[in-house]
mmCIF file of C-alpha atoms and ligand atoms in Angstrom:
data_model
loop_
_atom_site.group_PDB
_atom_site.id
_atom_site.type_symbol
_atom_site.label_atom_id
_atom_site.label_comp_id
_atom_site.label_asym_id
_atom_site.label_seq_id
_atom_site.Cartn_x
_atom_site.Cartn_y
_atom_site.Cartn_z
ATOM 1 C CA MET A 1 -22.107 12.957 -12.012
ATOM 2 C CA SER A 2 -22.056 16.552 -11.134
ATOM 3 C CA ARG A 3 -20.063 16.866 -7.718
ATOM 4 C CA PRO A 4 -22.318 17.865 -4.717
ATOM 5 C CA ASN A 5 -21.224 20.986 -3.324
ATOM 6 C CA THR A 6 -19.294 19.695 -0.445
ATOM 7 C CA PRO A 7 -17.720 16.276 0.429
ATOM 8 C CA GLY A 8 -20.244 15.839 3.015
ATOM 9 C CA GLN A 9 -23.533 16.055 0.854
ATOM 10 C CA ALA A 10 -21.408 13.513 -1.567
ATOM 11 C CA LEU A 11 -20.896 11.131 1.420
ATOM 12 C CA GLN A 12 -24.273 11.223 2.577
ATOM 13 C CA ALA A 13 -26.082 10.631 -1.180
ATOM 14 C CA LEU A 14 -23.586 7.549 -1.457
ATOM 15 C CA LYS A 15 -25.001 5.581 1.476
ATOM 16 C CA LEU A 16 -21.580 3.454 1.826
ATOM 17 C CA PRO A 17 -22.154 0.176 3.759
ATOM 18 C CA GLU A 18 -20.548 1.014 7.312
ATOM 19 C CA ILE A 19 -17.186 0.202 8.278
ATOM 20 C CA TRP A 20 -17.729 -0.890 11.859
ATOM 21 C CA PRO A 21 -21.670 -0.910 12.675
ATOM 22 C CA ASP A 22 -21.678 -3.174 15.652
ATOM 23 C CA ARG A 23 -19.483 -0.466 18.207
ATOM 24 C CA SER A 24 -19.847 -3.687 20.768
ATOM 25 C CA GLN A 25 -17.935 -5.960 18.407
ATOM 26 C CA SER A 26 -14.145 -5.217 19.570
ATOM 27 C CA TRP A 27 -12.365 -3.365 16.647
ATOM 28 C CA ALA A 28 -9.651 -6.246 16.695
ATOM 29 C CA SER A 29 -12.261 -8.637 15.312
ATOM 30 C CA ARG A 30 -13.982 -6.424 12.976
ATOM 31 C CA ARG A 31 -10.970 -5.421 11.480
ATOM 32 C CA GLN A 32 -9.705 -9.102 10.747
ATOM 33 C CA GLU A 33 -13.442 -9.187 9.384
ATOM 34 C CA LEU A 34 -12.606 -6.407 6.599
ATOM 35 C CA VAL A 35 -9.423 -8.257 5.790
ATOM 36 C CA ALA A 36 -11.457 -11.503 5.148
ATOM 37 C CA LEU A 37 -14.051 -9.402 3.180
ATOM 38 C CA LEU A 38 -11.508 -8.003 1.217
ATOM 39 C CA SER A 39 -9.908 -11.397 0.455
ATOM 40 C CA GLN A 40 -13.020 -12.754 -0.330
ATOM 41 C CA HIS A 41 -14.544 -10.142 -2.716
ATOM 42 C CA VAL A 42 -11.388 -8.654 -4.508
ATOM 43 C CA TYR A 43 -7.699 -9.502 -3.472
ATOM 44 C CA GLY A 44 -8.308 -13.253 -2.829
ATOM 45 C CA ARG A 45 -6.860 -15.105 0.071
ATOM 46 C CA MET A 46 -2.726 -14.940 1.291
ATOM 47 C CA PRO A 47 -1.216 -17.848 1.863
ATOM 48 C CA LEU A 48 0.612 -17.944 5.467
ATOM 49 C CA GLU A 49 2.659 -20.789 5.573
ATOM 50 C CA HIS A 50 6.268 -20.312 4.544
ATOM 51 C CA GLY A 51 9.416 -21.359 5.640
ATOM 52 C CA PRO A 52 12.212 -19.156 7.637
ATOM 53 C CA LEU A 53 13.776 -16.449 6.005
ATOM 54 C CA GLU A 54 17.467 -16.856 4.194
ATOM 55 C CA VAL A 55 19.579 -13.932 3.878
ATOM 56 C CA LYS A 56 22.532 -13.417 1.782
ATOM 57 C CA ILE A 57 24.132 -10.236 0.835
ATOM 58 C CA LEU A 58 25.066 -10.273 -2.611
ATOM 59 C CA ALA A 59 26.903 -7.188 -3.326
ATOM 60 C CA GLU A 60 27.556 -4.428 -0.953
ATOM 61 C CA ASP A 61 28.735 -0.383 -1.640
ATOM 62 C CA ALA A 62 29.735 0.735 1.384
ATOM 63 C CA ARG A 63 30.339 4.326 0.103
ATOM 64 C CA ALA A 64 27.010 4.782 -1.774
ATOM 65 C CA PHE A 65 25.635 8.544 -2.357
ATOM 66 C CA ALA A 66 28.888 10.341 -2.031
ATOM 67 C CA GLY A 67 29.481 7.675 1.387
ATOM 68 C CA LYS A 68 26.233 8.889 3.381
ATOM 69 C CA ALA A 69 24.879 5.025 3.439
ATOM 70 C CA VAL A 70 25.760 1.470 2.849
ATOM 71 C CA GLN A 71 23.743 0.072 -0.113
ATOM 72 C CA GLN A 72 23.564 -3.961 -0.153
ATOM 73 C CA THR A 73 21.609 -6.019 -2.705
ATOM 74 C CA VAL A 74 20.511 -8.682 -0.817
ATOM 75 C CA GLU A 75 18.724 -12.298 -1.973
ATOM 76 C CA LEU A 76 15.623 -13.213 0.417
ATOM 77 C CA ALA A 77 14.406 -16.696 0.148
ATOM 78 C CA VAL A 78 12.059 -18.707 1.861
ATOM 79 C CA GLU A 79 11.185 -22.428 1.406
ATOM 80 C CA LEU A 80 7.457 -22.954 0.048
ATOM 81 C CA PRO A 81 5.340 -25.895 -0.483
ATOM 82 C CA GLY A 82 6.432 -26.092 -4.058
ATOM 83 C CA GLY A 83 9.903 -25.320 -3.292
ATOM 84 C CA ARG A 84 12.606 -22.538 -2.916
ATOM 85 C CA PHE A 85 11.334 -18.958 -3.781
ATOM 86 C CA ALA A 86 14.384 -16.063 -3.788
ATOM 87 C CA PHE A 87 14.072 -12.799 -4.647
ATOM 88 C CA PRO A 88 16.330 -9.532 -4.614
ATOM 89 C CA ILE A 89 15.974 -6.331 -2.748
ATOM 90 C CA GLN A 90 18.045 -3.301 -2.162
ATOM 91 C CA SER A 91 18.699 -1.938 1.261
ATOM 92 C CA ILE A 92 20.129 1.370 1.627
ATOM 93 C CA VAL A 93 20.920 3.030 5.187
ATOM 94 C CA PRO A 94 22.223 6.165 5.968
ATOM 95 C CA TYR A 95 25.596 6.644 8.388
ATOM 96 C CA SER A 96 24.998 9.507 10.253
ATOM 97 C CA GLY A 97 22.156 10.734 12.567
ATOM 98 C CA ARG A 98 21.288 7.380 13.635
ATOM 99 C CA PRO A 99 18.618 7.236 16.269
ATOM 100 C CA ALA A 100 19.147 5.063 19.446
ATOM 101 C CA ALA A 101 16.385 2.765 18.105
ATOM 102 C CA GLY A 102 17.502 2.471 14.799
ATOM 103 C CA PHE A 103 16.582 4.119 11.209
ATOM 104 C CA PRO A 104 13.001 4.599 10.498
ATOM 105 C CA PHE A 105 12.462 3.105 6.839
ATOM 106 C CA PHE A 106 10.533 2.724 4.129
ATOM 107 C CA VAL A 107 9.719 -0.754 2.324
ATOM 108 C CA HIS A 108 9.346 0.707 -1.122
ATOM 109 C CA ILE A 109 7.306 -1.756 -3.611
ATOM 110 C CA ALA A 110 8.870 -0.346 -6.787
ATOM 111 C CA PHE A 111 8.377 -0.911 -10.648
ATOM 112 C CA ARG A 112 12.208 -1.173 -10.873
ATOM 113 C CA PRO A 113 15.035 -2.414 -9.283
ATOM 114 C CA ASP A 114 16.892 0.569 -9.750
ATOM 115 C CA VAL A 115 18.203 3.196 -6.951
ATOM 116 C CA PRO A 116 17.701 5.532 -7.425
ATOM 117 C CA ASP A 117 15.043 5.965 -9.882
ATOM 118 C CA LYS A 118 12.448 8.488 -11.258
ATOM 119 C CA TYR A 119 9.990 7.211 -8.576
ATOM 120 C CA LEU A 120 12.576 7.248 -5.701
ATOM 121 C CA PRO A 121 14.930 10.055 -4.743
ATOM 122 C CA ALA A 122 16.737 7.894 -3.008
ATOM 123 C CA GLU A 123 19.820 10.453 -1.636
ATOM 124 C CA GLU A 124 17.468 12.544 -0.502
ATOM 125 C CA ILE A 125 15.188 10.402 1.521
ATOM 126 C CA VAL A 126 18.801 9.207 2.937
ATOM 127 C CA ASP A 127 19.464 12.630 3.771
ATOM 128 C CA SER A 128 16.386 12.840 5.814
ATOM 129 C CA GLY A 129 17.238 10.088 7.681
ATOM 130 C CA TYR A 130 15.315 7.394 6.464
ATOM 131 C CA ALA A 131 16.433 3.919 5.812
ATOM 132 C CA LEU A 132 15.191 2.150 2.301
ATOM 133 C CA LEU A 133 14.101 -1.354 1.461
ATOM 134 C CA ASN A 134 13.514 -1.583 -2.466
ATOM 135 C CA PHE A 135 11.921 -4.397 -4.073
ATOM 136 C CA CYS A 136 10.789 -4.659 -7.933
ATOM 137 C CA TYR A 137 7.749 -6.482 -8.388
ATOM 138 C CA GLN A 138 8.396 -7.983 -11.411
ATOM 139 C CA ASP A 139 10.792 -9.871 -9.654
ATOM 140 C CA ILE A 140 7.629 -11.907 -7.327
ATOM 141 C CA ALA A 141 5.194 -12.398 -9.885
ATOM 142 C CA PRO A 142 5.311 -10.939 -13.470
ATOM 143 C CA ASP A 143 2.676 -8.455 -14.305
ATOM 144 C CA HIS A 144 0.763 -10.152 -17.066
ATOM 145 C CA ASP A 145 -1.622 -12.889 -17.335
ATOM 146 C CA ASP A 146 0.865 -15.840 -17.469
ATOM 147 C CA LEU A 147 -2.091 -18.002 -15.433
ATOM 148 C CA PHE A 148 0.170 -18.055 -12.298
ATOM 149 C CA VAL A 149 2.850 -20.217 -13.869
ATOM 150 C CA SER A 150 5.953 -18.500 -13.118
ATOM 151 C CA GLY A 151 7.336 -16.859 -9.897
ATOM 152 C CA LEU A 152 5.472 -16.776 -6.105
ATOM 153 C CA PRO A 153 2.450 -18.072 -7.041
ATOM 154 C CA ALA A 154 3.730 -21.377 -9.273
ATOM 155 C CA LEU A 155 5.405 -22.151 -5.381
ATOM 156 C CA TYR A 156 2.017 -22.473 -3.737
ATOM 157 C CA PRO A 157 0.482 -24.667 -6.564
ATOM 158 C CA ALA A 158 -2.550 -26.151 -4.212
ATOM 159 C CA TRP A 159 -3.555 -22.582 -3.613
ATOM 160 C CA LEU A 160 -4.416 -21.501 -6.817
ATOM 161 C CA GLU A 161 -7.010 -24.379 -6.398
ATOM 162 C CA GLN A 162 -8.668 -22.643 -4.117
ATOM 163 C CA PRO A 163 -11.875 -20.687 -5.158
ATOM 164 C CA ASP A 164 -10.622 -17.550 -3.495
ATOM 165 C CA ARG A 165 -7.238 -17.924 -4.632
ATOM 166 C CA TRP A 166 -4.905 -14.652 -4.464
ATOM 167 C CA GLY A 167 -4.407 -12.319 -7.673
ATOM 168 C CA LYS A 168 -1.011 -10.850 -8.404
ATOM 169 C CA ILE A 169 -2.029 -7.549 -5.660
ATOM 170 C CA ALA A 170 -1.772 -10.048 -3.012
ATOM 171 C CA MET A 171 1.299 -11.716 -4.225
ATOM 172 C CA TRP A 172 3.191 -8.480 -4.574
ATOM 173 C CA ALA A 173 2.021 -7.599 -0.846
ATOM 174 C CA TRP A 174 3.220 -10.813 0.485
ATOM 175 C CA ALA A 175 6.697 -9.892 -0.580
ATOM 176 C CA ALA A 176 6.442 -6.638 1.080
ATOM 177 C CA SER A 177 6.053 -8.721 4.230
ATOM 178 C CA ARG A 178 8.736 -10.587 3.375
ATOM 179 C CA VAL A 179 10.890 -7.326 3.376
ATOM 180 C CA LEU A 180 9.740 -6.443 6.609
ATOM 181 C CA ASP A 181 11.065 -10.218 8.080
ATOM 182 C CA PHE A 182 14.396 -8.979 6.709
ATOM 183 C CA ALA A 183 14.083 -5.708 8.701
ATOM 184 C CA GLY A 184 13.065 -7.303 11.815
ATOM 185 C CA LEU A 185 16.034 -9.918 11.489
ATOM 186 C CA GLU A 186 18.491 -7.173 11.191
ATOM 187 C CA ALA A 187 16.876 -5.215 14.174
ATOM 188 C CA ALA A 188 17.117 -8.179 16.243
ATOM 189 C CA ARG A 189 20.602 -8.501 15.676
ATOM 190 C CA GLY A 190 21.001 -4.974 16.948
ATOM 191 C CA ALA A 191 21.117 -3.645 13.553
ATOM 192 C CA GLN A 192 20.154 -0.386 11.707
ATOM 193 C CA PHE A 193 16.158 -0.482 11.343
ATOM 194 C CA ASP A 194 13.304 0.894 14.065
ATOM 195 C CA VAL A 195 10.546 -1.589 13.185
ATOM 196 C CA ASN A 196 8.213 0.334 15.187
ATOM 197 C CA ARG A 197 8.654 2.897 12.396
ATOM 198 C CA ALA A 198 8.045 0.914 9.267
ATOM 199 C CA ALA A 199 6.055 2.634 6.774
ATOM 200 C CA VAL A 200 5.012 0.732 3.230
ATOM 201 C CA VAL A 201 5.100 2.752 0.094
ATOM 202 C CA GLY A 202 4.125 2.276 -3.524
ATOM 203 C CA HIS A 203 2.660 4.129 -6.398
ATOM 204 C CA SER A 204 -0.727 3.533 -8.751
ATOM 205 C CA ARG A 205 -0.840 -0.481 -8.766
ATOM 206 C CA LEU A 206 1.697 -0.647 -6.711
ATOM 207 C CA GLY A 207 -0.348 1.931 -4.264
ATOM 208 C CA LYS A 208 -2.749 -0.661 -4.196
ATOM 209 C CA THR A 209 -0.355 -3.063 -3.406
ATOM 210 C CA ALA A 210 1.138 -1.320 -0.453
ATOM 211 C CA LEU A 211 -2.500 -0.395 1.228
ATOM 212 C CA TRP A 212 -3.191 -4.158 0.729
ATOM 213 C CA ALA A 213 0.446 -5.094 2.292
ATOM 214 C CA GLY A 214 -0.799 -2.496 5.079
ATOM 215 C CA ALA A 215 -4.161 -4.014 5.694
ATOM 216 C CA ASN A 216 -2.644 -7.766 5.810
ATOM 217 C CA ASP A 217 0.348 -6.881 8.319
ATOM 218 C CA PRO A 218 -0.345 -4.596 11.249
ATOM 219 C CA ARG A 219 3.814 -4.554 11.573
ATOM 220 C CA PHE A 220 3.651 -1.262 8.898
ATOM 221 C CA SER A 221 2.681 1.568 11.062
ATOM 222 C CA LEU A 222 2.289 3.459 8.507
ATOM 223 C CA VAL A 223 0.559 3.076 4.758
ATOM 224 C CA ILE A 224 1.170 5.080 2.075
ATOM 225 C CA SER A 225 -0.743 4.705 -1.642
ATOM 226 C CA ASN A 226 0.180 7.218 -4.476
ATOM 227 C CA ASP A 227 -2.284 7.882 -6.983
ATOM 228 C CA SER A 228 -3.784 4.300 -6.319
ATOM 229 C CA GLY A 229 -7.273 5.063 -7.665
ATOM 230 C CA CYS A 230 -9.716 1.925 -8.726
ATOM 231 C CA ALA A 231 -9.329 -0.924 -6.172
ATOM 232 C CA GLY A 232 -6.886 1.114 -4.273
ATOM 233 C CA ALA A 233 -7.997 4.237 -2.192
ATOM 234 C CA ALA A 234 -10.963 5.445 -4.534
ATOM 235 C CA LEU A 235 -14.187 4.643 -3.537
ATOM 236 C CA GLU A 236 -15.552 2.824 -6.475
ATOM 237 C CA ARG A 237 -19.068 4.246 -5.690
ATOM 238 C CA TYR A 238 -18.266 7.661 -6.008
ATOM 239 C CA LYS A 239 -15.675 7.116 -9.033
ATOM 240 C CA THR A 240 -15.093 8.455 -12.312
ATOM 241 C CA GLY A 241 -12.473 7.181 -14.579
ATOM 242 C CA GLU A 242 -11.650 3.605 -14.232
ATOM 243 C CA ASP A 243 -14.033 1.313 -12.593
ATOM 244 C CA VAL A 244 -14.296 -2.702 -11.834
ATOM 245 C CA ALA A 245 -15.291 -3.012 -15.754
ATOM 246 C CA ALA A 246 -12.459 -1.595 -16.674
ATOM 247 C CA ILE A 247 -9.685 -2.829 -14.422
ATOM 248 C CA THR A 248 -10.987 -6.558 -14.487
ATOM 249 C CA ASN A 249 -11.009 -6.327 -18.248
ATOM 250 C CA ARG A 250 -7.366 -5.437 -18.753
ATOM 251 C CA PHE A 251 -5.919 -6.500 -15.129
ATOM 252 C CA GLY A 252 -7.810 -9.373 -13.939
ATOM 253 C CA TYR A 253 -5.022 -11.712 -12.902
ATOM 254 C CA TRP A 254 -4.044 -8.767 -10.043
ATOM 255 C CA PHE A 255 -7.365 -9.938 -8.152
ATOM 256 C CA GLY A 256 -9.031 -12.882 -6.917
ATOM 257 C CA PRO A 257 -11.811 -14.925 -9.081
ATOM 258 C CA ASP A 258 -14.625 -12.760 -7.267
ATOM 259 C CA TYR A 259 -14.084 -9.402 -8.372
ATOM 260 C CA VAL A 260 -15.085 -9.165 -12.001
ATOM 261 C CA ARG A 261 -18.561 -9.981 -10.522
ATOM 262 C CA TYR A 262 -18.896 -6.106 -9.644
ATOM 263 C CA ALA A 263 -18.340 -4.866 -13.096
ATOM 264 C CA ASN A 264 -20.800 -1.976 -13.661
ATOM 265 C CA GLN A 265 -22.820 -2.945 -10.376
ATOM 266 C CA PRO A 266 -20.501 -1.887 -7.419
ATOM 267 C CA GLU A 267 -23.592 -1.106 -5.332
ATOM 268 C CA ALA A 268 -23.659 -4.661 -4.674
ATOM 269 C CA MET A 269 -20.898 -4.641 -3.040
ATOM 270 C CA PRO A 270 -20.878 -5.152 0.590
ATOM 271 C CA PHE A 271 -17.907 -2.887 1.095
ATOM 272 C CA ASP A 272 -16.008 -0.078 -0.412
ATOM 273 C CA GLN A 273 -12.460 0.929 -0.650
ATOM 274 C CA HIS A 274 -12.702 2.691 2.608
ATOM 275 C CA PHE A 275 -12.754 -0.756 4.272
ATOM 276 C CA LEU A 276 -9.619 -1.142 2.818
ATOM 277 C CA LEU A 277 -8.047 2.050 3.966
ATOM 278 C CA ALA A 278 -9.665 1.444 7.839
ATOM 279 C CA ALA A 279 -8.268 -2.021 7.929
ATOM 280 C CA CYS A 280 -5.255 -0.311 8.571
ATOM 281 C CA ALA A 281 -6.627 1.472 11.523
ATOM 282 C CA PRO A 282 -5.207 2.329 14.574
ATOM 283 C CA ARG A 283 -2.445 2.666 12.295
ATOM 284 C CA ALA A 284 -1.616 5.505 10.146
ATOM 285 C CA VAL A 285 -2.551 5.842 6.780
ATOM 286 C CA TYR A 286 -1.867 8.058 3.716
ATOM 287 C CA VAL A 287 -3.633 9.006 0.641
ATOM 288 C CA ALA A 288 -2.180 10.827 -2.056
ATOM 289 C CA SER A 289 -3.322 12.046 -5.102
ATOM 290 C CA ALA A 290 -2.192 14.040 -8.000
ATOM 291 C CA ALA A 291 -4.679 16.851 -9.337
ATOM 292 C CA GLU A 292 -4.969 16.158 -12.705
ATOM 293 C CA ASP A 293 -4.890 12.316 -12.192
ATOM 294 C CA ALA A 294 -8.648 11.690 -13.456
ATOM 295 C CA TRP A 295 -8.176 7.906 -14.313
ATOM 296 C CA ALA A 296 -7.515 7.167 -10.831
ATOM 297 C CA ASP A 297 -10.043 10.053 -9.283
ATOM 298 C CA PRO A 298 -8.810 12.608 -6.998
ATOM 299 C CA ASP A 299 -11.796 13.292 -5.197
ATOM 300 C CA ALA A 300 -13.050 9.805 -5.012
ATOM 301 C CA GLU A 301 -9.867 9.154 -3.276
ATOM 302 C CA PHE A 302 -10.053 11.902 -0.703
ATOM 303 C CA LEU A 303 -13.665 10.783 -0.062
ATOM 304 C CA SER A 304 -12.497 7.013 0.970
ATOM 305 C CA ALA A 305 -9.716 8.764 3.275
ATOM 306 C CA TRP A 306 -12.321 10.770 5.027
ATOM 307 C CA ALA A 307 -15.145 8.043 5.030
ATOM 308 C CA ALA A 308 -12.095 5.258 6.951
ATOM 309 C CA GLY A 309 -11.275 8.225 9.012
ATOM 310 C CA SER A 310 -14.463 7.730 10.755
ATOM 311 C CA VAL A 311 -13.287 4.643 13.175
ATOM 312 C CA TYR A 312 -10.064 5.982 14.407
ATOM 313 C CA PRO A 313 -11.762 8.507 17.250
ATOM 314 C CA ALA A 314 -13.231 5.561 18.833
ATOM 315 C CA LEU A 315 -9.718 3.672 19.034
ATOM 316 C CA GLY A 316 -8.090 7.295 20.705
ATOM 317 C CA TYR A 317 -7.165 9.159 17.335
ATOM 318 C CA ALA A 318 -8.280 11.727 15.183
ATOM 319 C CA GLY A 319 -9.236 10.278 11.569
ATOM 320 C CA LEU A 320 -8.712 12.863 8.610
ATOM 321 C CA VAL A 321 -8.912 16.082 9.799
ATOM 322 C CA THR A 322 -10.645 18.488 7.108
ATOM 323 C CA GLU A 323 -13.059 20.959 6.791
ATOM 324 C CA ASN A 324 -16.150 20.155 4.604
ATOM 325 C CA ARG A 325 -15.124 21.284 1.243
ATOM 326 C CA TRP A 326 -13.274 20.082 -1.849
ATOM 327 C CA PRO A 327 -9.591 20.037 -1.344
ATOM 328 C CA ASP A 328 -7.624 22.512 -3.255
ATOM 329 C CA ALA A 329 -5.106 21.112 -6.226
ATOM 330 C CA ASP A 330 -2.540 21.919 -3.780
ATOM 331 C CA CYS A 331 -2.886 20.995 -0.075
ATOM 332 C CA SER A 332 -1.941 18.594 2.651
ATOM 333 C CA LEU A 333 -3.871 17.188 5.610
ATOM 334 C CA HIS A 334 -1.665 16.010 8.123
ATOM 335 C CA GLN A 335 -2.975 16.048 11.174
ATOM 336 C CA GLY A 336 -5.023 13.113 11.841
ATOM 337 C CA ARG A 337 -4.112 8.985 11.851
ATOM 338 C CA VAL A 338 -5.839 9.409 7.746
ATOM 339 C CA ALA A 339 -3.488 11.708 6.272
ATOM 340 C CA TYR A 340 -4.100 13.098 2.553
ATOM 341 C CA HIS A 341 -2.488 15.242 0.258
ATOM 342 C CA ARG A 342 -3.157 16.746 -3.331
ATOM 343 C CA ARG A 343 -0.133 18.216 -5.484
ATOM 344 C CA PRO A 344 -0.717 19.886 -8.879
ATOM 345 C CA GLY A 345 0.367 17.769 -12.218
ATOM 346 C CA CYS A 346 -0.379 14.127 -13.332
ATOM 347 C CA HIS A 347 0.157 10.569 -12.280
ATOM 348 C CA TYR A 348 3.692 9.942 -10.935
ATOM 349 C CA LEU A 349 5.204 9.513 -7.656
ATOM 350 C CA SER A 350 7.267 12.913 -7.384
ATOM 351 C CA ARG A 351 9.670 14.319 -5.295
ATOM 352 C CA THR A 352 6.908 16.364 -3.632
ATOM 353 C CA ASP A 353 4.857 13.184 -2.842
ATOM 354 C CA TRP A 354 7.992 12.155 -0.974
ATOM 355 C CA GLN A 355 8.754 15.156 0.577
ATOM 356 C CA ARG A 356 5.379 15.122 1.902
ATOM 357 C CA PHE A 357 5.489 11.796 3.299
ATOM 358 C CA MET A 358 8.478 12.214 5.355
ATOM 359 C CA THR A 359 7.041 15.290 6.704
ATOM 360 C CA TYR A 360 4.190 13.371 8.144
ATOM 361 C CA ALA A 361 6.126 10.535 9.106
ATOM 362 C CA ASN A 362 8.593 12.775 10.947
ATOM 363 C CA GLN A 363 5.409 14.095 12.871
ATOM 364 C CA LEU A 364 4.022 11.062 13.671
ATOM 365 C CA ALA A 365 7.273 10.135 15.388
ATOM 366 C CA GLY A 366 7.362 13.355 17.258
ATOM 367 C CA ARG A 367 3.716 12.730 18.463
ATOM 368 C CA SER A 368 4.110 9.307 19.553
HETATM 369 C C1 GTR B 401 -3.392 1.888 -15.386
HETATM 370 C C2 GTR B 401 -4.403 1.175 -14.526
HETATM 371 C C3 GTR B 401 -4.544 1.626 -12.908
HETATM 372 C C4 GTR B 401 -3.161 1.857 -12.502
HETATM 373 C C5 GTR B 401 -1.873 2.231 -13.418
HETATM 374 C C6 GTR B 401 -0.541 1.655 -13.036
HETATM 375 O O1 GTR B 401 -3.276 1.476 -16.518
HETATM 376 O O2 GTR B 401 -5.372 1.064 -15.598
HETATM 377 O O3 GTR B 401 -5.262 1.019 -12.302
HETATM 378 O O4 GTR B 401 -2.711 0.550 -11.738
HETATM 379 O O5 GTR B 401 -2.124 1.404 -14.576
HETATM 380 O O6 GTR B 401 -0.206 1.196 -12.404
HETATM 381 O O7 GTR B 401 0.361 3.034 -13.560
#
């Protein structure tokens, strides 16, 4: 497909399904429908029932990062229909500059448990006045097709019999909400976290996961996807690189059973990925692209962000604030409740990405 001269022309030609066609319907009710639609057709449905969260500190470094923060390894556990599920997280909380309401924080859905990590400049995040809650997705459900016999899904056995049973993206997203439960418990004890400034962030397959976590859990006030591509931020109807056929062929277990039906026929989808971004509205949603990431398709991610922004004005906010031209290889569009950046280089969660996320999060706080 050759690229139309302007993104506006591209969107017009696509004739995307409308996010909120009946404006007499309340947004709260339409938003629920979007989540239900995406559950049914893409990610599978998340179970809701679980026991109360149990918290156990496994290890503590009170002088982490040159003495600037306390770092704890914490075990979170809940009772589920099939037994007890426990997983470790890392909690990093700065000592200085604590706002009265507690620190704003990132729930980082991580490829590895390590803090710091090549995708996680933890000291810089601490220095910027943010706390961090980090967990490794493989500790929730392993990232391979094991027929859901291990980790979290095995403890919801009946759920796996459902025709719209969840896939692994939904399982990893479920865990992000349990981590947020932990922040809530800590905040209730007067501890460090400002639960009104909770962001969820992930890269690539975990960027898809961050979006699904944010769509499901309105307690996340900022939802950030980095290079999330197919089944993440990118419009399926527009994109090149990875498509539904390619992703379900390699990673069918990430999704509910229905998604594969749309392989090679995106026009049959009663939705597109702008529904996923809009399901976060009126909260802030941030789409980050890498200029050379053709597999994810930066233009398709940008168009989706722009299309999703269309619901915000009726909710009292600007969506994506942009001119009608394709983004430069290095740009940040931070003025609306839908934010976008494109940075030079390839598929990676870089320091540059984090710096821009924090710039935007600071700006949001200044506004509210
Ligand atoms: C690729 C996959 C992408 C993206 C990526 C990643 O192999 O096709 O959808 O999720 O992995 O997570 O790094």
